[in-house]
PDB file of C-alpha atoms and ligand atoms in Angstrom:
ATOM      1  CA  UNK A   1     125.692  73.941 159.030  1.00  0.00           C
ATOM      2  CA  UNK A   2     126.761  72.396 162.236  1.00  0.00           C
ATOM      3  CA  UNK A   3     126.070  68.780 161.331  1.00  0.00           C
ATOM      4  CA  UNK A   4     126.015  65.521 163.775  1.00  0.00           C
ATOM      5  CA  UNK A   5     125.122  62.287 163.782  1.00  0.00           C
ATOM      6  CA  UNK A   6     123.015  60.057 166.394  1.00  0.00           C
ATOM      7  CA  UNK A   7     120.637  57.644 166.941  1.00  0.00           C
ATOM      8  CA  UNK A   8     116.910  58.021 165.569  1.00  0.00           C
ATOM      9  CA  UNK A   9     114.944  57.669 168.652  1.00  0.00           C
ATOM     10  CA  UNK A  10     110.905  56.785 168.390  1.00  0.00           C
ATOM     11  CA  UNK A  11     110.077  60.580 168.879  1.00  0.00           C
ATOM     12  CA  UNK A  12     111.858  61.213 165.492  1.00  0.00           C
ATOM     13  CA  UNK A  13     109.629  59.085 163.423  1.00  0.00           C
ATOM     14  CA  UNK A  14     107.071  61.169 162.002  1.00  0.00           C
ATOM     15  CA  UNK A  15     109.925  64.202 161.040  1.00  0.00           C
ATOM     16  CA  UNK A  16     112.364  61.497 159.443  1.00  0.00           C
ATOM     17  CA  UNK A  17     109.101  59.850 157.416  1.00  0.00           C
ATOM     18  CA  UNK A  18     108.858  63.673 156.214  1.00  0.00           C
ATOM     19  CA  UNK A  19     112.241  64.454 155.182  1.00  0.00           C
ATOM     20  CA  UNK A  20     112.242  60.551 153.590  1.00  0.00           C
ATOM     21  CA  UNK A  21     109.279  61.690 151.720  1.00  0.00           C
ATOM     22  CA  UNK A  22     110.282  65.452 150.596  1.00  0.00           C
ATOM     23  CA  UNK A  23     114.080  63.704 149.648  1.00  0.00           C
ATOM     24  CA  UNK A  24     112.747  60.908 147.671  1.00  0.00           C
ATOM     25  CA  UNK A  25     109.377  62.674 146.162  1.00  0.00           C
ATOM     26  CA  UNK A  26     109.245  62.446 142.083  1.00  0.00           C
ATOM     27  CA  UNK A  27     112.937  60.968 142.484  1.00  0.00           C
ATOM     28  CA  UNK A  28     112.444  57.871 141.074  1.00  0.00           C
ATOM     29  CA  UNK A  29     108.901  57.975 140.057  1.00  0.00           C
ATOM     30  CA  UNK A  30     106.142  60.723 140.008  1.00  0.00           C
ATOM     31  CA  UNK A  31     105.934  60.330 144.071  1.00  0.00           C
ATOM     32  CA  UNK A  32     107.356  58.295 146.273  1.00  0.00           C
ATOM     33  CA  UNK A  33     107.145  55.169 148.602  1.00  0.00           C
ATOM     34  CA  UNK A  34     110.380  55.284 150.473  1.00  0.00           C
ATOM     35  CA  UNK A  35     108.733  56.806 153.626  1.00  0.00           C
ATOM     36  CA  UNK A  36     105.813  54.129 153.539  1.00  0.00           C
ATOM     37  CA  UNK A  37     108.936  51.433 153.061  1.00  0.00           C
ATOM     38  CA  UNK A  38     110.862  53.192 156.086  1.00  0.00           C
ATOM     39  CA  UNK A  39     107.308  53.445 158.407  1.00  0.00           C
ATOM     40  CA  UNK A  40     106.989  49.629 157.714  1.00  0.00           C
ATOM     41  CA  UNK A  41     110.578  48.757 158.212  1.00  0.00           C
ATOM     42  CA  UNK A  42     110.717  50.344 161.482  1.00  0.00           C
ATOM     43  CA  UNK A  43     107.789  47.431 162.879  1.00  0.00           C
ATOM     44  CA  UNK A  44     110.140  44.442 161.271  1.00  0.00           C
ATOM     45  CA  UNK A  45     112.111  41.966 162.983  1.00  0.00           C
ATOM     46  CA  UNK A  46     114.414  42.200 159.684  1.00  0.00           C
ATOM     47  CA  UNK A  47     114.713  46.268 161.202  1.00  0.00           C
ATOM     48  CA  UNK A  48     118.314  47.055 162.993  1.00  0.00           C
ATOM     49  CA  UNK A  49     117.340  49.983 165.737  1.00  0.00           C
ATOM     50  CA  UNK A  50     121.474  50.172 166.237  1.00  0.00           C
ATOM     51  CA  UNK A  51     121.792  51.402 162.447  1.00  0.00           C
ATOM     52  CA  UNK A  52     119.299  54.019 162.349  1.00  0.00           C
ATOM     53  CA  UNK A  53     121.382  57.384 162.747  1.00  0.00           C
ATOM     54  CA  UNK A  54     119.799  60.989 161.509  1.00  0.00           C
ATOM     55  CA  UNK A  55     121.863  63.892 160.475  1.00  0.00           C
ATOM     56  CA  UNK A  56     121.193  66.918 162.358  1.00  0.00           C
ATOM     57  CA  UNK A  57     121.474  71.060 162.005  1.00  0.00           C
ATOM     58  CA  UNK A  58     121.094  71.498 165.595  1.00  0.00           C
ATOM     59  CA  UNK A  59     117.823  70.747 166.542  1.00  0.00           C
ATOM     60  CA  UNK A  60     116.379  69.912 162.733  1.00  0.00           C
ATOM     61  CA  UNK A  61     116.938  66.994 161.244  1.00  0.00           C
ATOM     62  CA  UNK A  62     118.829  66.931 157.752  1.00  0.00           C
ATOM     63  CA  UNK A  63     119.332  63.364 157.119  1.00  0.00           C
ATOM     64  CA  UNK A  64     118.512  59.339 157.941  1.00  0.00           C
ATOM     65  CA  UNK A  65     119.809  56.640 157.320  1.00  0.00           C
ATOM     66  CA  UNK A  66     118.477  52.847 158.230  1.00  0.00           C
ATOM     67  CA  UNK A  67     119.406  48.895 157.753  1.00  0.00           C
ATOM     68  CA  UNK A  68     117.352  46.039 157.645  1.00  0.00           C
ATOM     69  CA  UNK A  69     118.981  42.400 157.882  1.00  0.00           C
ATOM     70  CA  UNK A  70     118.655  40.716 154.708  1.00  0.00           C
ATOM     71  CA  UNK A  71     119.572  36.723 153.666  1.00  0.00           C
ATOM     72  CA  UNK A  72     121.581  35.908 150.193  1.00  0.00           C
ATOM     73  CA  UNK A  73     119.951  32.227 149.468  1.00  0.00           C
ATOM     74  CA  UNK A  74     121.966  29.945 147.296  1.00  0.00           C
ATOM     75  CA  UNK A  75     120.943  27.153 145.086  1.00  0.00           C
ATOM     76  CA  UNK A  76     121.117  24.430 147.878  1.00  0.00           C
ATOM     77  CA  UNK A  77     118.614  26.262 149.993  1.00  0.00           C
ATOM     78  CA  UNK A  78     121.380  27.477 152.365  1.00  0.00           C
ATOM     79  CA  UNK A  79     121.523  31.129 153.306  1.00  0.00           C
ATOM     80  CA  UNK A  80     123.318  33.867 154.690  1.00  0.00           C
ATOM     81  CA  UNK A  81     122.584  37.314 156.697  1.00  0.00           C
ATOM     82  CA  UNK A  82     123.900  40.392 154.611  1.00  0.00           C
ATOM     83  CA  UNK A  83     122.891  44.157 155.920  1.00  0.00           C
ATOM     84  CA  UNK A  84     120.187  45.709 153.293  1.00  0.00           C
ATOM     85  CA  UNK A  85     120.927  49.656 153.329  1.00  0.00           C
ATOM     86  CA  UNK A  86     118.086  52.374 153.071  1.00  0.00           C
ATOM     87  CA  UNK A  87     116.647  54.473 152.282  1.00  0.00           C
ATOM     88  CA  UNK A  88     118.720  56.764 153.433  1.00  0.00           C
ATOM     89  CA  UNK A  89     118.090  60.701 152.448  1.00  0.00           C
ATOM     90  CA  UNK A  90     119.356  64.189 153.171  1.00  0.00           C
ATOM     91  CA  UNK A  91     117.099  66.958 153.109  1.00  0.00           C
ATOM     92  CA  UNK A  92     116.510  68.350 149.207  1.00  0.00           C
ATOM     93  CA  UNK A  93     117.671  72.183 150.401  1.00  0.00           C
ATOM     94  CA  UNK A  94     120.993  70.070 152.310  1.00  0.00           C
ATOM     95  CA  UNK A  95     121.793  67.966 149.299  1.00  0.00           C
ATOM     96  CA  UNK A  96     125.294  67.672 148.166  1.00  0.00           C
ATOM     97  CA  UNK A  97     126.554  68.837 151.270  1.00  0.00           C
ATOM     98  CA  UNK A  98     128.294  65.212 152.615  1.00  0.00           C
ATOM     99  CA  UNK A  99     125.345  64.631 155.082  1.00  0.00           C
ATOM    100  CA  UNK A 100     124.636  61.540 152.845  1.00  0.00           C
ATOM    101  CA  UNK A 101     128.384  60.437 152.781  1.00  0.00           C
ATOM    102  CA  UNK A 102     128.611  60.980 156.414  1.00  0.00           C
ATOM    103  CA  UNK A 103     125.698  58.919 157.298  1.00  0.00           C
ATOM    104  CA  UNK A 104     126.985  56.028 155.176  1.00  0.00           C
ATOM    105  CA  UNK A 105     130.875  56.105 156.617  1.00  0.00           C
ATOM    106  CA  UNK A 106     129.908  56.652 160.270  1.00  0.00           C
ATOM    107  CA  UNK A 107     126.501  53.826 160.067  1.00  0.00           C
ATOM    108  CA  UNK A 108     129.059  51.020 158.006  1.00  0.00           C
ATOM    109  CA  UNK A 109     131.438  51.969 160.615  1.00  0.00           C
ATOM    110  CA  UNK A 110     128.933  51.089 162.927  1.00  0.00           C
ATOM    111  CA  UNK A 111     128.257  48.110 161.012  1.00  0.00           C
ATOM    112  CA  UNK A 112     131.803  46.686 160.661  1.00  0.00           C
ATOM    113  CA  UNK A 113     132.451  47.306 164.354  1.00  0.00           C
ATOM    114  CA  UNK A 114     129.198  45.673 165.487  1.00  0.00           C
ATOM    115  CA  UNK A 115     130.552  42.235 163.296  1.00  0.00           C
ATOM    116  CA  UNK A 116     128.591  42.208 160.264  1.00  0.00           C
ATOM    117  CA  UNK A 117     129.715  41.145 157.241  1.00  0.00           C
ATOM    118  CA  UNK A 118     128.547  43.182 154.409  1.00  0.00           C
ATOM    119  CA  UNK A 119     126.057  45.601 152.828  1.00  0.00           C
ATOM    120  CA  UNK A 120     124.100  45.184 150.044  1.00  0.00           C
ATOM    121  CA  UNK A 121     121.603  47.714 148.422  1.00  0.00           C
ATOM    122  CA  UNK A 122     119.897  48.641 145.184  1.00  0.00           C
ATOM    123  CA  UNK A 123     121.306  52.104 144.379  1.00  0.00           C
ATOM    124  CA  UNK A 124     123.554  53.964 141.586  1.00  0.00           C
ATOM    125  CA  UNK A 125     126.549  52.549 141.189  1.00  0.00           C
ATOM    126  CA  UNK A 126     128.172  56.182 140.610  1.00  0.00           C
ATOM    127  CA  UNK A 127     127.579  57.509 144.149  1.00  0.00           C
ATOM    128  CA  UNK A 128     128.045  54.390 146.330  1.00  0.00           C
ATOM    129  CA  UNK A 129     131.611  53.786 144.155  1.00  0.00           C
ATOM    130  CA  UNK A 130     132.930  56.009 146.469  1.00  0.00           C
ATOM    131  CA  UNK A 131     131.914  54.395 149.812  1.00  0.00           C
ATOM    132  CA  UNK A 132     133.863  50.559 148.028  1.00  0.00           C
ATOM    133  CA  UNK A 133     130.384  49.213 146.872  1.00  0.00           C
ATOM    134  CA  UNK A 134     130.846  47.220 143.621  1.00  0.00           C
ATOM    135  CA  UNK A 135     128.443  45.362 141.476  1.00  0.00           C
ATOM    136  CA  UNK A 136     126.661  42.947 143.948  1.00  0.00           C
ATOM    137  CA  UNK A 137     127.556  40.443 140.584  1.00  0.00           C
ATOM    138  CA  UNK A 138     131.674  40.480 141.724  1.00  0.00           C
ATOM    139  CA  UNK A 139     130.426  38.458 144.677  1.00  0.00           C
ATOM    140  CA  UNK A 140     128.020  36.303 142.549  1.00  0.00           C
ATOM    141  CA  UNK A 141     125.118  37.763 144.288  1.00  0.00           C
ATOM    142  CA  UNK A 142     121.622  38.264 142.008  1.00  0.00           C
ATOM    143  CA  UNK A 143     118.498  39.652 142.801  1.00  0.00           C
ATOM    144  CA  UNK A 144     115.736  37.665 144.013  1.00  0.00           C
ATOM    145  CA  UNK A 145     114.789  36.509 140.745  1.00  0.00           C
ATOM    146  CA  UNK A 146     118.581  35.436 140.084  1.00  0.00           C
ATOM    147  CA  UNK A 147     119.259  37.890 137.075  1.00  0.00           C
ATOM    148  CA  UNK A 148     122.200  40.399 137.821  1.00  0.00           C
ATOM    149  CA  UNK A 149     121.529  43.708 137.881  1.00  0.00           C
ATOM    150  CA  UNK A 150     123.395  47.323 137.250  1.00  0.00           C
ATOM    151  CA  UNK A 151     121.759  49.145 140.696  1.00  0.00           C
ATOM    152  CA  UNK A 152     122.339  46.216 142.779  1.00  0.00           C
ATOM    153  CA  UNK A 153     125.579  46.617 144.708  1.00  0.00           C
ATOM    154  CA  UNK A 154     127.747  45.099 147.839  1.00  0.00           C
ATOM    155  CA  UNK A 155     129.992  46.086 149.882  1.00  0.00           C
ATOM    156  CA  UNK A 156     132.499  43.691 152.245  1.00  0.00           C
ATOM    157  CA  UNK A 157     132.480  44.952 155.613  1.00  0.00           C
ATOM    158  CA  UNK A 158     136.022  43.830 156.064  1.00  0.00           C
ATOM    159  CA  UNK A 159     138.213  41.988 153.629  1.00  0.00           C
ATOM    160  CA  UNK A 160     137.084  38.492 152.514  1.00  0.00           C
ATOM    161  CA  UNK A 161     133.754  38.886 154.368  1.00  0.00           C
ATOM    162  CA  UNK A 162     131.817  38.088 152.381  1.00  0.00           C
ATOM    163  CA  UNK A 163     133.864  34.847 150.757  1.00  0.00           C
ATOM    164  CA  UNK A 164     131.090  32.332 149.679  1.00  0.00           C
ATOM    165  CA  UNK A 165     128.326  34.578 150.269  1.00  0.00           C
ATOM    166  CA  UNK A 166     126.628  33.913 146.858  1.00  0.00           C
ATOM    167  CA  UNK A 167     123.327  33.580 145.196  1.00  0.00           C
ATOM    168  CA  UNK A 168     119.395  35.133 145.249  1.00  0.00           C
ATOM    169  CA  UNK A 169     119.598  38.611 147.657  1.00  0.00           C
ATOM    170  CA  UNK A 170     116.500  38.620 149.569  1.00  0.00           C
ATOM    171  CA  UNK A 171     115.226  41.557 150.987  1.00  0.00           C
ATOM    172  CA  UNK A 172     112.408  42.537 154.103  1.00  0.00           C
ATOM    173  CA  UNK A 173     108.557  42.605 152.743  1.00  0.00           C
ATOM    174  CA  UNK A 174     108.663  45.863 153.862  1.00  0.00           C
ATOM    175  CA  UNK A 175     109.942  47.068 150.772  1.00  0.00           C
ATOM    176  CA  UNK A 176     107.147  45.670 148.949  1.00  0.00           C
ATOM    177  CA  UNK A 177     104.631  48.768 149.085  1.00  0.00           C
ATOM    178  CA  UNK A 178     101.459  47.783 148.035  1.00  0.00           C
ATOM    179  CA  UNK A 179      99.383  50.849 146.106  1.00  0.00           C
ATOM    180  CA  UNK A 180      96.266  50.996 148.401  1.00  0.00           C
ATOM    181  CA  UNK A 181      98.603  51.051 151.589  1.00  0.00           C
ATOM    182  CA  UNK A 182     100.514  53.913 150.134  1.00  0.00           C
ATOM    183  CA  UNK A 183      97.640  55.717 148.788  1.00  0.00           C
ATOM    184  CA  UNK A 184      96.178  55.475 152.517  1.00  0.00           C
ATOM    185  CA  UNK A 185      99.253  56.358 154.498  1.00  0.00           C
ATOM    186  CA  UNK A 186      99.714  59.629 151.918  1.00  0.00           C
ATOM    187  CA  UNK A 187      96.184  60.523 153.832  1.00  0.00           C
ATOM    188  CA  UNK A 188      98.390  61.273 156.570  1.00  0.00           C
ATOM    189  CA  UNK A 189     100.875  63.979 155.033  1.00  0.00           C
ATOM    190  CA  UNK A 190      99.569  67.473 152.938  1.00  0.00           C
ATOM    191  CA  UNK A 191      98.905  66.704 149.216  1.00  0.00           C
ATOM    192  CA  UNK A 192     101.637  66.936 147.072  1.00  0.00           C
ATOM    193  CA  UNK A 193     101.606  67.520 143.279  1.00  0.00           C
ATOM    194  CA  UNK A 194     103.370  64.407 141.786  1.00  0.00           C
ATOM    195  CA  UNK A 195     105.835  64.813 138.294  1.00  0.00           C
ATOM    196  CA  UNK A 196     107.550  62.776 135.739  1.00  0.00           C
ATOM    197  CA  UNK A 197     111.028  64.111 136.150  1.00  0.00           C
ATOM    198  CA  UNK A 198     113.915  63.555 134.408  1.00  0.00           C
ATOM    199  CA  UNK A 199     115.848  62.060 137.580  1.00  0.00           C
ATOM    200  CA  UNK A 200     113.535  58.756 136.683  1.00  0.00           C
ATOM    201  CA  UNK A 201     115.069  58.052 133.695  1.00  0.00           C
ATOM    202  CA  UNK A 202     117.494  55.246 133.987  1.00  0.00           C
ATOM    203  CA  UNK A 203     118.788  52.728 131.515  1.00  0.00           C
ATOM    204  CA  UNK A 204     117.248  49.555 130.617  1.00  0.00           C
ATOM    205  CA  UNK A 205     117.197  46.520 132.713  1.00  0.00           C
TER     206      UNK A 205
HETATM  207  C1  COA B 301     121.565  60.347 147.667  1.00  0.00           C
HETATM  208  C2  COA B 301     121.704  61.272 148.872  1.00  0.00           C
HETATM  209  C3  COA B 301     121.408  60.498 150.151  1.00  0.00           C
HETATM  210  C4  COA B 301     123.170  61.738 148.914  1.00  0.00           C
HETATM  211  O1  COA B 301     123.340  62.568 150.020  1.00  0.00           O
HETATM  212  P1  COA B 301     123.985  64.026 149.828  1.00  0.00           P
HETATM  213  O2  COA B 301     124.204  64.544 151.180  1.00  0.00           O
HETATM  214  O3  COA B 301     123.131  64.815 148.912  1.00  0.00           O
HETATM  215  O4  COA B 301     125.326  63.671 149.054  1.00  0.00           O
HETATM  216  P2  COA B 301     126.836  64.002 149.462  1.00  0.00           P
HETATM  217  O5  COA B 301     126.960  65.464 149.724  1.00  0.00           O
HETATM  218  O6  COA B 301     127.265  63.074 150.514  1.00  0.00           O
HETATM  219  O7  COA B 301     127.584  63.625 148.135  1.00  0.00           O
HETATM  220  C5  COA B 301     127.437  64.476 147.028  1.00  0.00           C
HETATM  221  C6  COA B 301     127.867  63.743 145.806  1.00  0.00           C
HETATM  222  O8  COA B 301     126.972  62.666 145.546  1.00  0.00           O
HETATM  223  C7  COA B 301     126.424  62.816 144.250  1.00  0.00           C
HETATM  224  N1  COA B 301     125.077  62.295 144.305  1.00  0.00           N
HETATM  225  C8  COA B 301     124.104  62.642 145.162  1.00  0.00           C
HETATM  226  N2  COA B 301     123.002  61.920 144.889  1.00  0.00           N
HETATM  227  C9  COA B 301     123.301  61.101 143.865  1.00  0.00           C
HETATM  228  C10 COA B 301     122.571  60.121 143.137  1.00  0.00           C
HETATM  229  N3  COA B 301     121.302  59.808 143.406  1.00  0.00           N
HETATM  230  N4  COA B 301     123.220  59.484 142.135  1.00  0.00           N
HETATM  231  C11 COA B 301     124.486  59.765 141.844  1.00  0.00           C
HETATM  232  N5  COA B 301     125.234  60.682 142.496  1.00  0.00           N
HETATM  233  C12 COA B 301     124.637  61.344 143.485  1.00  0.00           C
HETATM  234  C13 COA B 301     126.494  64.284 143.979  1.00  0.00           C
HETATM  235  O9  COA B 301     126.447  64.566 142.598  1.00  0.00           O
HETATM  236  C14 COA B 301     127.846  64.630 144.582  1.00  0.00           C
HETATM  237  O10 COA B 301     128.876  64.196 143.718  1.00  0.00           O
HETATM  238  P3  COA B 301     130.343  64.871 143.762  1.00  0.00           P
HETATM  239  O11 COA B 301     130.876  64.659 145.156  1.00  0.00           O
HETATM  240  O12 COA B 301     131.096  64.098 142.742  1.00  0.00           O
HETATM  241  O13 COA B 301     130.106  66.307 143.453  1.00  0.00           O
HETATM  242  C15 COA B 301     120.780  62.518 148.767  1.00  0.00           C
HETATM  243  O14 COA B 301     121.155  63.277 147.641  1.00  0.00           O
HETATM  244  C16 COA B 301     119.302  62.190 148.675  1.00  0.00           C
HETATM  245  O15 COA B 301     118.606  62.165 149.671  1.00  0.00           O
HETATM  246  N6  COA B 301     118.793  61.953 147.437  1.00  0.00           N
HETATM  247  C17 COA B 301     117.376  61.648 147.243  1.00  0.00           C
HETATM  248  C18 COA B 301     117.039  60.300 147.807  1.00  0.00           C
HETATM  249  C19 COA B 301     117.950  59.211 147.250  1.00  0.00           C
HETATM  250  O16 COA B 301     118.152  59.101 146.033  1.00  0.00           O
HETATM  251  N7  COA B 301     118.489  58.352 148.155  1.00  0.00           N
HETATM  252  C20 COA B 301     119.378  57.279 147.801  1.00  0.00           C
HETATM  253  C21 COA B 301     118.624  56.158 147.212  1.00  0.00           C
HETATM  254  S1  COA B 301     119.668  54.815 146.724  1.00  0.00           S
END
């Protein structure tokens, strides 16, 4: 494969909302909701249009990756804008080729150059070691019901970045996908068998 990387543009939609589907189907969960999350991203102000690369094998595309701005709120009420990243997805038959780890590098590059200050994301901590995330905790930030959790993870865009940026991460509504709007926007792609998998195993909370 011949792989590069440029900017999702509107006429991409539809294939990217099928590759996010077919990457993250019976993942997580029997099914999936990442492409509903990344269809409903895409019409958010929280949405960043200069962060939203795909992978490509000439003309197909392999991967996607996309940010949404996101605020860490601390106890006073004050608040600060953090980069939320995802999904982002390479194409199952692609996998474990570096198209993920090349979308990451080249969109935080992106990121850093652009002047924001860091990324934070809920992912596994063993595959986004690699890129310098570290437990989101490190920089005393929680999810947005305060508790620390092992999936969620930051990353400094430069050094000392993100210095003070502490408390509740709070992330676009997008990401909350109600059942009845997924069940309705699965009308639109061809039936899929869902699974329980072994991949959506993960250790207690
Ligand atoms: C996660 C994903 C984007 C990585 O992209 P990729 O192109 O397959 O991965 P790369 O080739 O860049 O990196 C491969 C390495 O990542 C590891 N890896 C891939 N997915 C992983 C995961 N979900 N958890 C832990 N490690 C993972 C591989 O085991 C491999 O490790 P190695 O280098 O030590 O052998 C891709 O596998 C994917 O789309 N997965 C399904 C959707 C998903 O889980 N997205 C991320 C949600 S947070």
């Amino acid at each position: 494969m011949d792989i590069t990387i440029r900017l999702e543009a509107p006429g991409d939609w539809r294939e990217t909302e099928n590759l996010t589907r077919e990457a993250f189907w019976d993942v997580y969960k029997p099914g999936c909701d990442e492409h509903l999350v990344l269809h409903k991203l895409r019409r958010s102000a929280a949405f960043v249009p200069g962060l939203d690369f795909v992978a490509c094998d000439g003309a197909r595309i392999v991967g996607n990756i996309v940010y949404s701005t996101a605020r860490v709120v601390d106890a006073a009420g004050g608040s600060r804008e953090v980069l939320c990243l995802g999904p982002v997805c390479a194409l199952p038959a692609c996998q474990k080729t570096g198209i993920g780890s090349r979308l990451i590098r080249h969109s935080m590059a992106v990121a850093r150059d652009i002047g924001y200050a860091g990324v934070v994301l809920m992912g596994n901590p063993a595959y986004y070691g690699r890129f310098g995330f570290a437990p989101a905790e490190q920089y005393g930030i929680t999810d947005h019901e305060g508790k620390c959790q092992y999936y969620l993870l930051a990353h400094e865009l430069a050094p000392g970045r993100l210095q003070g940026t502490r408390g509740r991460f709070c992330y676009d509504e997008a990401f909350h996908a109600k059942k009845e709007e997924l069940e309705e926007f699965e009308r639109g792609f061809p039936p899929k068998e869902k699974h329980v998998t072994a991949t959506q195993l993960r250790p207690a909370d």
